[in-house]
Coordinates of C-alpha atoms in Angstrom, one line a residue:
X1 CA -18.5 -8.0 25.7
X2 CA -20.7 -6.5 28.3
X3 CA -20.3 -2.9 29.1
X4 CA -19.5 -1.8 32.6
X5 CA -22.3 0.2 34.3
X6 CA -21.9 3.7 35.7
X7 CA -19.3 5.1 33.3
X8 CA -19.8 8.7 32.4
X9 CA -19.2 10.0 28.9
X10 CA -15.8 11.2 27.9
X11 CA -17.1 14.6 27.0
X12 CA -18.7 15.0 30.5
X13 CA -15.5 14.0 32.2
X14 CA -13.3 16.3 30.1
X15 CA -15.7 19.3 30.7
X16 CA -15.5 18.7 34.4
X17 CA -11.7 18.5 34.4
X18 CA -11.4 21.7 32.3
X19 CA -13.7 23.6 34.7
X20 CA -12.0 22.3 37.8
X21 CA -8.3 22.4 36.8
X22 CA -8.1 25.0 34.0
X23 CA -10.8 27.6 34.2
X24 CA -10.5 28.2 38.0
X25 CA -6.7 28.4 38.1
X26 CA -6.7 30.7 35.0
X27 CA -9.3 33.0 36.6
X28 CA -7.2 33.2 39.7
X29 CA -4.0 33.8 37.7
X30 CA -5.7 36.5 35.7
X31 CA -6.7 38.3 38.9
X32 CA -3.3 37.9 40.6
X33 CA -1.3 38.8 37.6
X34 CA -3.2 42.0 37.2
X35 CA -0.4 43.9 39.0
X36 CA 2.5 42.3 37.2
X37 CA 4.2 44.4 34.6
X38 CA 7.5 43.7 32.9
X39 CA 9.7 45.7 30.7
X40 CA 10.4 43.1 28.0
X41 CA 11.1 45.3 25.0
X42 CA 14.3 43.4 23.9
X43 CA 12.7 40.1 24.7
X44 CA 9.6 41.0 22.7
X45 CA 11.8 42.2 19.9
X46 CA 13.6 38.9 19.9
X47 CA 10.4 37.0 19.9
X48 CA 9.1 39.1 17.1
X49 CA 12.2 38.4 15.1
X50 CA 11.9 34.7 15.8
X51 CA 8.2 34.7 14.8
X52 CA 8.9 36.6 11.6
X53 CA 11.8 34.2 10.7
X54 CA 9.6 31.2 11.5
X55 CA 6.8 32.5 9.4
X56 CA 9.2 33.3 6.6
X57 CA 10.6 29.8 6.8
X58 CA 7.1 28.4 6.6
X59 CA 6.5 30.5 3.5
X60 CA 9.7 29.2 2.0
X61 CA 8.7 25.6 2.8
X62 CA 5.4 26.2 1.1
X63 CA 7.1 27.6 -2.0
X64 CA 9.5 24.6 -2.0
X65 CA 6.4 22.4 -2.0
X66 CA 5.1 24.2 -5.0
X67 CA 8.5 23.7 -6.7
X68 CA 8.3 20.0 -6.0
X69 CA 4.7 19.9 -7.3
X70 CA 5.9 21.5 -10.6
X71 CA 8.3 18.6 -11.0
X72 CA 5.5 16.0 -10.8
X73 CA 4.5 16.4 -14.5
X74 CA 8.1 15.9 -15.6
X75 CA 8.3 12.4 -14.2
X76 CA 4.7 11.3 -15.0
X77 CA 4.7 8.5 -17.5
X78 CA 1.4 9.8 -19.0
X79 CA 3.2 13.0 -20.0
X80 CA 6.2 11.2 -21.4
X81 CA 4.2 8.6 -23.3
X82 CA 1.9 11.3 -24.7
X83 CA 4.9 13.3 -25.9
X84 CA 6.6 10.3 -27.5
X85 CA 3.4 9.3 -29.2
X86 CA 3.0 12.9 -30.6
X87 CA 6.6 12.8 -31.9
X88 CA 5.6 9.7 -33.8
X89 CA 2.2 10.6 -35.2
X90 CA 2.0 14.4 -34.7
X91 CA -1.6 14.1 -33.5
X92 CA -2.0 17.2 -31.3
X93 CA -5.6 16.5 -30.4
X94 CA -4.6 13.2 -28.6
X95 CA -1.6 15.0 -27.0
X96 CA -3.7 17.8 -25.8
X97 CA -6.3 15.5 -24.3
X98 CA -3.7 13.4 -22.4
X99 CA -1.8 16.4 -21.1
X100 CA -5.0 18.3 -20.1
X101 CA -6.1 15.2 -18.1
X102 CA -2.6 15.1 -16.4
X103 CA -2.4 18.8 -15.5
X104 CA -6.0 18.8 -14.3
X105 CA -5.3 15.9 -12.0
X106 CA -2.1 17.5 -10.7
X107 CA -3.1 21.2 -10.4
X108 CA -6.8 21.8 -10.8
X109 CA -7.7 21.1 -7.1
X110 CA -4.3 22.2 -5.7
X111 CA -5.0 25.2 -3.4
X112 CA -1.4 26.4 -3.9
X113 CA -2.1 27.5 -7.5
X114 CA -4.7 29.8 -9.0
X115 CA -4.2 28.2 -12.4
X116 CA -1.6 26.4 -14.5
X117 CA -0.6 27.0 -18.1
X118 CA 1.6 24.7 -20.2
X119 CA 2.6 25.9 -23.6
X120 CA 4.6 23.7 -26.0
X121 CA 7.9 25.0 -27.2
X122 CA 6.9 24.2 -30.8
X123 CA 4.2 26.9 -30.9
X124 CA 3.7 28.5 -27.5
X125 CA 1.1 30.9 -28.6
X126 CA -1.3 28.4 -30.2
X127 CA -0.3 25.1 -28.5
X128 CA -1.1 25.7 -24.8
X129 CA -3.1 24.0 -22.1
X130 CA -4.9 26.0 -19.4
X131 CA -6.2 24.5 -16.1
X132 CA -8.0 26.7 -13.7
X133 CA -8.5 26.1 -10.0
X134 CA -12.2 26.3 -9.4
X135 CA -11.7 27.8 -5.9
X136 CA -9.3 30.5 -7.0
X137 CA -12.1 33.1 -7.5
X138 CA -11.5 33.6 -11.2
X139 CA -14.6 34.0 -13.4
X140 CA -13.7 31.7 -16.3
X141 CA -10.9 30.0 -18.3
X142 CA -11.3 32.8 -20.8
X143 CA -10.3 35.4 -18.3
X144 CA -7.2 33.4 -17.4
X145 CA -6.2 33.1 -21.1
X146 CA -6.6 36.8 -21.6
X147 CA -4.3 37.5 -18.7
X148 CA -1.9 34.8 -20.0
X149 CA -1.7 36.5 -23.5
X150 CA -0.4 39.6 -21.7
X151 CA 2.1 37.6 -19.7
X152 CA 3.3 35.1 -22.3
X153 CA 6.2 37.2 -23.7
X154 CA 7.7 37.8 -20.2
X155 CA 7.3 34.1 -19.3
X156 CA 9.1 33.0 -22.5
X157 CA 11.9 35.5 -21.8
X158 CA 12.4 34.2 -18.3
X159 CA 12.2 30.5 -19.4
X160 CA 14.8 31.1 -22.1
X161 CA 17.5 31.4 -19.4
X162 CA 16.3 28.8 -16.9
X163 CA 17.5 25.5 -18.5
X164 CA 16.3 22.8 -16.0
X165 CA 16.0 25.2 -13.0
X166 CA 12.9 27.1 -11.8
X167 CA 12.2 30.8 -11.9
X168 CA 9.7 33.3 -10.5
X169 CA 8.1 36.1 -12.4
X170 CA 5.8 38.9 -11.2
X171 CA 3.9 40.4 -14.1
X172 CA 0.5 42.1 -14.3
X173 CA -0.2 41.5 -10.6
X174 CA 0.3 37.8 -10.9
X175 CA 3.3 35.7 -9.7
X176 CA 4.3 32.7 -11.8
X177 CA 6.5 29.7 -11.0
X178 CA 8.1 28.9 -14.3
X179 CA 10.1 25.8 -15.4
X180 CA 11.0 24.1 -18.6
X181 CA 9.9 20.5 -19.1
X182 CA 12.6 18.6 -21.0
X183 CA 12.6 15.3 -23.0
X184 CA 15.2 12.6 -22.4
X185 CA 17.7 14.5 -24.6
X186 CA 17.2 17.6 -22.5
X187 CA 15.5 19.4 -25.3
X188 CA 12.6 21.6 -24.1
X189 CA 9.1 20.2 -24.7
X190 CA 7.4 23.2 -23.3
X191 CA 7.1 25.7 -20.5
X192 CA 5.0 25.1 -17.3
X193 CA 3.8 28.3 -15.6
X194 CA 2.0 27.9 -12.3
X195 CA 0.2 31.0 -11.0
X196 CA 0.9 31.1 -7.2
X197 CA -1.9 31.9 -4.8
X198 CA 0.1 34.3 -2.6
X199 CA -2.2 34.2 0.5
X200 CA -1.5 30.5 0.7
X201 CA 2.2 31.0 1.0
X202 CA 2.5 34.3 3.0
X203 CA -0.7 34.7 4.8
X204 CA 1.1 34.1 8.1
X205 CA 3.3 37.1 7.4
X206 CA 0.3 39.3 6.6
X207 CA -1.4 38.4 9.9
X208 CA 1.4 39.5 12.1
X209 CA -0.4 42.2 14.2
X210 CA 2.8 44.1 15.0
X211 CA 4.0 44.3 11.4
X212 CA 3.1 47.6 9.7
X213 CA 4.7 46.6 6.4
X214 CA 5.9 43.3 5.0
X215 CA 7.6 42.4 1.7
X216 CA 9.3 39.3 0.4
X217 CA 11.5 38.6 -2.6
X218 CA 11.7 35.4 -4.6
X219 CA 14.6 36.7 -6.7
X220 CA 16.4 39.9 -7.7
X221 CA 13.4 41.0 -9.9
X222 CA 10.5 39.5 -7.9
X223 CA 9.7 41.7 -4.8
X224 CA 6.2 41.3 -3.4
X225 CA 4.5 43.6 -1.0
X226 CA 2.5 41.4 1.4
X227 CA 1.2 44.0 3.8
X228 CA 1.0 47.8 4.2
X229 CA 2.5 50.4 2.0
X230 CA 6.0 50.8 0.6
X231 CA 8.7 50.0 3.2
X232 CA 10.8 52.9 4.3
X233 CA 14.6 52.8 4.3
X234 CA 16.0 50.2 6.7
X235 CA 16.2 51.5 10.3
X236 CA 16.1 50.4 13.9
X237 CA 12.6 49.0 13.6
X238 CA 13.3 47.0 10.4
X239 CA 13.9 43.2 10.5
X240 CA 15.4 41.4 7.5
X241 CA 16.0 37.7 7.0
X242 CA 17.2 35.5 4.1
X243 CA 16.1 31.8 3.8
X244 CA 18.2 30.0 1.2
X245 CA 16.8 26.8 -0.5
X246 CA 18.1 24.5 -3.2
X247 CA 15.9 26.2 -5.9
X248 CA 15.6 29.8 -4.7
X249 CA 16.4 32.3 -2.0
X250 CA 13.5 33.9 -0.1
X251 CA 14.2 37.4 1.3
X252 CA 11.9 38.9 3.9
X253 CA 11.7 42.4 5.4
X254 CA 9.3 43.7 8.0
X255 CA 8.7 47.1 9.7
X256 CA 7.9 46.5 13.4
X257 CA 5.3 48.6 15.2
X258 CA 6.5 48.3 18.8
X259 CA 3.4 50.1 20.1
X260 CA 1.3 47.2 19.0
X261 CA 3.9 44.6 20.0
X262 CA 3.9 45.8 23.6
X263 CA 0.2 46.6 23.9
X264 CA -0.5 43.3 25.5
X265 CA 1.8 44.1 28.4
X266 CA 0.3 45.3 31.7
X267 CA 1.3 45.7 35.2
X268 CA 1.4 41.9 35.9
X269 CA 4.2 41.4 38.4
X270 CA 3.0 39.2 41.2
X271 CA 2.1 35.6 42.0
X272 CA 4.0 34.2 39.0
X273 CA 5.0 31.3 41.2
X274 CA 1.3 30.6 42.0
X275 CA 0.5 30.5 38.4
X276 CA 3.4 28.2 37.6
X277 CA 2.4 25.8 40.4
X278 CA -1.2 25.9 39.2
X279 CA -0.1 25.1 35.7
X280 CA 2.1 22.2 36.9
X281 CA -0.7 20.7 38.8
X282 CA -3.0 21.1 35.9
X283 CA -0.5 19.4 33.6
X284 CA 0.0 16.5 36.0
X285 CA -3.8 16.0 36.4
X286 CA -4.4 16.4 32.7
X287 CA -1.7 13.9 31.8
X288 CA -3.0 11.4 34.3
X289 CA -6.5 11.8 33.0
X290 CA -5.6 11.4 29.4
X291 CA -3.3 8.5 30.1
X292 CA -6.1 6.5 31.9
X293 CA -9.0 7.6 29.8
X294 CA -7.6 8.1 26.3
X295 CA -4.0 6.9 25.9
X296 CA -4.4 3.4 27.4
X297 CA -7.6 2.6 25.5
X298 CA -6.1 3.9 22.3
X299 CA -3.0 1.8 22.9
X300 CA -5.2 -1.3 23.3
X301 CA -7.1 -0.5 20.1
X302 CA -3.7 0.0 18.2
X303 CA -2.4 -3.3 19.6
X304 CA -5.5 -5.1 18.4
X305 CA -5.2 -3.4 15.0
X306 CA -1.5 -4.5 14.8
X307 CA -2.5 -8.1 15.4
X308 CA -5.0 -7.9 12.6
X309 CA -2.5 -6.3 10.3
X310 CA -0.1 -9.1 11.2
X311 CA -2.7 -11.7 10.0
X312 CA -4.3 -12.6 13.3
X313 CA -7.8 -12.2 12.1
X314 CA -10.5 -12.5 14.7
X315 CA -8.2 -11.0 17.4
X316 CA -10.2 -9.6 20.4
X317 CA -9.4 -6.7 22.7
X318 CA -9.7 -7.6 26.4
X319 CA -9.6 -4.1 28.0
X320 CA -12.1 -2.4 30.3
X321 CA -12.3 1.2 29.0
X322 CA -13.2 4.0 31.4
X323 CA -15.7 5.7 29.2
X324 CA -18.8 4.9 27.2
X325 CA -17.1 6.0 23.9
X326 CA -14.1 3.7 24.2
X327 CA -16.3 0.9 25.4
X328 CA -18.4 1.3 22.2
X329 CA -15.2 1.4 20.1
X330 CA -13.8 -1.7 21.8
X331 CA -17.0 -3.6 21.3
X332 CA -17.3 -2.5 17.7
X333 CA -13.7 -3.5 17.1
X334 CA -14.2 -7.0 18.5
X335 CA -17.3 -7.5 16.4
X336 CA -15.7 -6.2 13.2
X337 CA -12.7 -8.4 13.8
X338 CA -14.8 -11.5 14.2
X339 CA -16.9 -10.6 11.1
X340 CA -13.7 -10.0 9.2
X341 CA -12.3 -13.4 10.0
X342 CA -15.6 -15.1 9.0
X343 CA -15.8 -13.1 5.7
X344 CA -12.2 -13.7 4.8
X345 CA -12.5 -17.4 5.4
X346 CA -15.7 -17.6 3.3
X347 CA -14.2 -15.5 0.5
X348 CA -11.0 -17.5 0.5
X349 CA -12.9 -20.8 0.1
X350 CA -15.1 -19.3 -2.6
X351 CA -12.0 -18.0 -4.5
X352 CA -10.3 -21.5 -4.3
X353 CA -13.4 -23.1 -5.6
X354 CA -13.8 -20.5 -8.4
X355 CA -10.1 -20.8 -9.5
X356 CA -10.3 -24.7 -9.5
X357 CA -13.5 -24.6 -11.6
X358 CA -12.1 -22.0 -14.0
X359 CA -8.8 -23.8 -14.5
X360 CA -10.5 -27.2 -15.1
X361 CA -13.0 -25.5 -17.5
X362 CA -10.1 -24.0 -19.4
X363 CA -8.1 -27.3 -19.5
X364 CA -11.1 -29.1 -21.0
X365 CA -10.7 -27.4 -24.4
X366 CA -9.2 -29.4 -27.2
X367 CA -9.1 -28.6 -30.9
X368 CA -11.4 -31.0 -32.9
X369 CA -9.6 -30.0 -36.1
X370 CA -6.4 -31.6 -34.7
X371 CA -8.2 -34.8 -34.0
X372 CA -9.8 -34.8 -37.5
X373 CA -6.4 -34.2 -39.2
X374 CA -4.8 -36.9 -37.1
X375 CA -7.4 -39.5 -38.0
X376 CA -7.1 -38.5 -41.6
X377 CA -3.4 -39.0 -41.5
X378 CA -3.8 -42.4 -39.8
X379 CA -6.3 -43.5 -42.4
X380 CA -4.0 -42.4 -45.2
X381 CA -1.0 -44.3 -43.6
X382 CA -3.2 -47.4 -43.2
X383 CA -3.8 -47.4 -47.0
X384 CA -0.3 -46.5 -48.1
X385 CA 2.1 -48.3 -45.6
X386 CA 2.4 -51.2 -43.2
X387 CA 0.9 -51.6 -39.7
X388 CA 4.1 -50.5 -37.8
X389 CA 3.8 -47.0 -38.8
X390 CA 0.1 -46.8 -38.1
X391 CA 0.8 -48.3 -34.7
X392 CA 3.3 -45.6 -33.9
X393 CA 0.8 -42.9 -34.9
X394 CA -1.9 -44.5 -32.8
X395 CA 0.5 -44.5 -29.8
X396 CA 1.3 -40.8 -30.3
X397 CA -2.4 -40.0 -30.6
X398 CA -3.0 -42.0 -27.4
X399 CA -0.4 -39.9 -25.6
X400 CA -1.9 -36.6 -26.7
X401 CA -5.4 -37.8 -25.8
X402 CA -4.2 -39.0 -22.4
X403 CA -2.8 -35.5 -21.7
X404 CA -6.0 -33.8 -22.8
X405 CA -8.2 -36.0 -20.6
X406 CA -5.9 -35.6 -17.5
X407 CA -7.2 -38.6 -15.6
X408 CA -5.0 -37.9 -12.6
X409 CA -6.3 -34.3 -12.3
X410 CA -2.8 -32.7 -12.1
X411 CA -2.8 -28.9 -12.9
X412 CA 1.1 -29.0 -13.3
X413 CA 3.6 -31.5 -14.6
X414 CA 7.4 -31.6 -15.1
X415 CA 8.6 -30.0 -18.3
X416 CA 10.0 -33.4 -19.2
X417 CA 6.5 -34.9 -19.1
X418 CA 5.1 -32.0 -21.0
X419 CA 7.6 -32.6 -23.8
X420 CA 6.4 -36.2 -24.1
X421 CA 3.0 -34.8 -25.1
X422 CA 4.7 -32.3 -27.4
X423 CA 6.9 -34.9 -29.1
X424 CA 3.8 -37.2 -29.6
X425 CA 2.0 -34.3 -31.3
X426 CA 5.0 -33.4 -33.4
X427 CA 5.4 -37.0 -34.5
X428 CA 1.8 -37.1 -35.8
X429 CA 2.2 -33.7 -37.5
X430 CA 5.4 -34.7 -39.2
X431 CA 3.5 -37.7 -40.7
X432 CA 1.1 -35.2 -42.1
X433 CA 3.6 -32.7 -43.5
X434 CA 6.6 -34.9 -44.1
X435 CA 9.8 -33.1 -45.0
X436 CA 7.9 -29.8 -45.5
X437 CA 8.1 -29.4 -41.7
X438 CA 11.3 -28.9 -39.8
X439 CA 11.3 -28.8 -36.0
X440 CA 14.3 -27.7 -33.9
X441 CA 14.0 -28.3 -30.1
X442 CA 16.6 -26.7 -27.8
X443 CA 15.8 -27.2 -24.2
X444 CA 18.6 -27.5 -21.6
X445 CA 18.5 -30.6 -19.4
X446 CA 18.4 -28.2 -16.4
X447 CA 14.9 -27.1 -17.3
X448 CA 13.3 -30.5 -17.4
X449 CA 12.5 -30.6 -13.7
X450 CA 10.6 -27.3 -13.8
X451 CA 6.9 -27.4 -13.1
X452 CA 4.6 -26.2 -15.9
X453 CA 0.9 -26.3 -16.5
X454 CA -0.2 -29.5 -18.1
X455 CA -0.8 -29.3 -21.9
X456 CA 0.5 -25.7 -22.1
X457 CA 2.9 -26.1 -25.0
X458 CA 0.8 -28.2 -27.4
X459 CA -1.7 -25.4 -28.3
X460 CA 1.1 -22.9 -29.0
X461 CA 3.0 -25.4 -31.2
X462 CA -0.2 -26.3 -33.0
X463 CA -0.8 -22.7 -33.7
X464 CA 2.8 -22.3 -35.0
X465 CA 2.4 -25.3 -37.3
X466 CA -1.0 -24.2 -38.6
X467 CA 0.3 -20.7 -39.4
X468 CA 3.9 -21.5 -40.1
X469 CA 3.4 -24.2 -42.8
X470 CA 1.2 -23.2 -45.7
X471 CA -0.4 -25.6 -48.1
X472 CA 2.3 -27.1 -50.3
X473 CA 5.0 -25.0 -48.7
X474 CA 7.8 -25.4 -46.2
X475 CA 7.8 -24.5 -42.5
X476 CA 10.3 -24.3 -39.7
X477 CA 9.5 -24.5 -36.0
X478 CA 12.0 -23.8 -33.2
X479 CA 11.4 -24.4 -29.5
X480 CA 13.7 -22.7 -27.0
X481 CA 13.8 -22.4 -23.3
X482 CA 15.8 -20.5 -20.7
X483 CA 15.6 -19.0 -17.2
X484 CA 15.2 -15.3 -16.7
X485 CA 15.3 -14.0 -13.2
X486 CA 12.4 -15.8 -11.4
X487 CA 10.7 -17.0 -14.5
X488 CA 10.9 -19.9 -17.0
X489 CA 10.7 -18.6 -20.6
X490 CA 9.6 -20.9 -23.4
X491 CA 9.7 -19.6 -27.0
X492 CA 8.1 -21.1 -30.0
X493 CA 9.2 -19.6 -33.3
X494 CA 7.9 -20.2 -36.8
X495 CA 8.8 -18.5 -40.1
X496 CA 5.2 -18.3 -41.5
X497 CA 5.0 -14.5 -41.1
X498 CA 2.1 -12.4 -39.7
X499 CA -0.2 -10.1 -41.4
X500 CA -1.8 -6.9 -40.0
X501 CA -5.1 -8.9 -39.7
X502 CA -3.3 -11.6 -37.9
X503 CA -1.9 -9.1 -35.4
X504 CA -5.3 -7.6 -34.7
X505 CA -6.8 -11.1 -34.2
X506 CA -4.0 -12.1 -31.8
X507 CA -4.3 -8.9 -29.9
X508 CA -8.1 -9.6 -29.4
X509 CA -7.4 -13.2 -28.3
X510 CA -4.8 -12.1 -25.8
X511 CA -6.7 -9.2 -24.4
X512 CA -7.4 -9.4 -20.6
X513 CA -11.1 -8.7 -21.3
X514 CA -11.4 -11.6 -23.9
X515 CA -14.1 -14.1 -23.0
X516 CA -13.2 -17.6 -24.2
X517 CA -16.7 -19.0 -23.3
X518 CA -18.4 -17.5 -26.3
X519 CA -15.9 -18.7 -29.0
X520 CA -15.7 -22.1 -30.8
X521 CA -13.0 -24.2 -29.3
X522 CA -10.8 -24.1 -32.4
X523 CA -10.4 -20.3 -32.1
X524 CA -9.3 -20.0 -28.4
X525 CA -6.1 -22.2 -28.1
X526 CA -3.7 -19.3 -27.5
X527 CA -6.3 -17.4 -25.5
X528 CA -6.7 -20.5 -23.3
X529 CA -3.0 -20.7 -22.7
X530 CA -2.7 -17.0 -21.8
X531 CA -5.7 -17.1 -19.4
X532 CA -4.5 -20.3 -17.7
X533 CA -1.0 -18.8 -17.0
X534 CA -2.6 -15.6 -15.7
X535 CA -4.9 -17.5 -13.4
X536 CA -2.2 -19.8 -12.0
X537 CA 0.6 -17.3 -11.6
X538 CA -0.7 -13.8 -12.1
X539 CA 1.0 -11.0 -14.1
X540 CA 3.6 -10.8 -15.7
X541 CA 3.1 -14.4 -16.5
X542 CA 1.2 -15.2 -19.7
X543 CA 1.5 -15.6 -23.5
X544 CA 2.7 -13.0 -25.9
X545 CA 3.0 -13.3 -29.7
X546 CA 5.2 -10.8 -31.7
X547 CA 7.2 -10.4 -34.8
X548 CA 10.8 -11.7 -34.8
X549 CA 13.6 -11.2 -37.3
X550 CA 12.6 -11.4 -40.9
X551 CA 9.3 -13.3 -41.3
X552 CA 9.6 -15.0 -38.0
X553 CA 6.8 -15.0 -35.4
X554 CA 7.7 -15.7 -31.8
X555 CA 5.3 -16.9 -29.2
X556 CA 6.7 -16.5 -25.6
X557 CA 5.3 -18.2 -22.5
X558 CA 6.3 -16.7 -19.2
X559 CA 5.9 -19.1 -16.2
X560 CA 6.8 -18.5 -12.6
X561 CA 9.6 -20.8 -11.4
X562 CA 9.3 -23.1 -8.4
X563 CA 12.0 -24.4 -6.1
X564 CA 12.8 -27.6 -8.0
X565 CA 14.0 -25.4 -10.9
X566 CA 16.9 -23.6 -9.1
X567 CA 19.8 -23.2 -11.4
X568 CA 21.9 -20.5 -13.1
X569 CA 20.9 -20.6 -16.8
X570 CA 20.1 -17.1 -18.0
X571 CA 20.5 -17.1 -21.8
X572 CA 19.4 -19.0 -24.8
X573 CA 23.1 -19.4 -25.7
X574 CA 23.4 -22.3 -23.2
X575 CA 22.1 -25.1 -25.3

């Protein structure tokens, strides 16, 4: 988009407007209002009271924000998980590291606190975590800990009567926000003490020029002197306010120096109307200027951004801005929008190609041990029985091979079709194991139209057979299916048991970082299944293998449901 010529910079135009419509009227008003004097003592007193009350409310809001910040650790799962882990294994080093990381993240860079100390109720003197705000001006963590040793007993005494509420303690020149962190049974885990940085909360009160003395109270025993010396007894010049909140009540008291308050008044009495008219003209001209030069260009940019946010990539802004700055922003926006559309299209095409290639690569794996065992069984049957039985085994093997080769290139099939592959595999396996293998399939008819990845069950059932039937022993395999919320759940259970070594091996195979490309194909069947499900549907879909009742081992496949599988079956009891 070509830029219009002759536009001056926005800074130059704003400078000209300020000089013309602000500085000149203000100079005129300052000269004219030199003789205007008002006796506004009551009005100034009211304004002082409102200002003090507003600043006190701002301080209360900031203290409330600190109270809310103290609650963050209570609901952080890292803290809960760390404490539950400690209750199980009593490894304090791991608990300390996790909690130190949590409190550092929450409070180390928070300007509201000078430092944070958390001591565990089990041993508050020795089991404590100290996090120091680097900008607080303290020399070191050691200095904080020395001060904390002197304040610990007072903090423990206060925390003993708090239950789940918060309290404030002033001790040794430091103000603490104290609360108990509880477990799920409302038993204290420990005490969190946050050292408040008082200037952050009440600096506005200390900066009041007309206040000779200011104090605030966070509770009956926590009165803080913010400015000046000790307050005299309440009198005519004393203002007191109370700001109640859900967690505390903030009390404020100020001694007003009316000589300072009224020092800004002079003898300005005249031409107030001229000043008002000048200001009105200034406002009108300023609003008109900002509307044409700033508001309208910004609205155009926002409208273009909204279109992109709504998915209209490549959307262009057709607006002639009145300044070089907004012309540059408009041109840059249009260029970035076009580049974003091109990059998104390219990345989308690359992602589709990558996913298709990865899925096809994963589906190409097939276990050569299964083929060897099958051929051995067919050879044995050929020697020991008639041709009919061998023919059936060959047909079953053909069905499995056809599924593995996937001549039609379909990534998903109906569950009914998938079961034909499973049944063919089970037929072959039963010829190998005979009565030593028992298979119980319980899949409701309503599930048979659900779409599942092709050849997704056979590797899991093969794994169950290989590990559930020992040499010369017995084995039982169960296949169940049900719908759970928006997912199809398929469970394969065997009674072969699982050792600690098996659990570690399975955890490695099902890890998100496991790379199937570097392993022999006979070792990646379940990893292949899990990775295919994650690529096709994303989390929480995938494969999990865990212990069941007794010696049972349960492999669970979670598959996202599609529209053709819309029914109301929610339990394995519907069989």
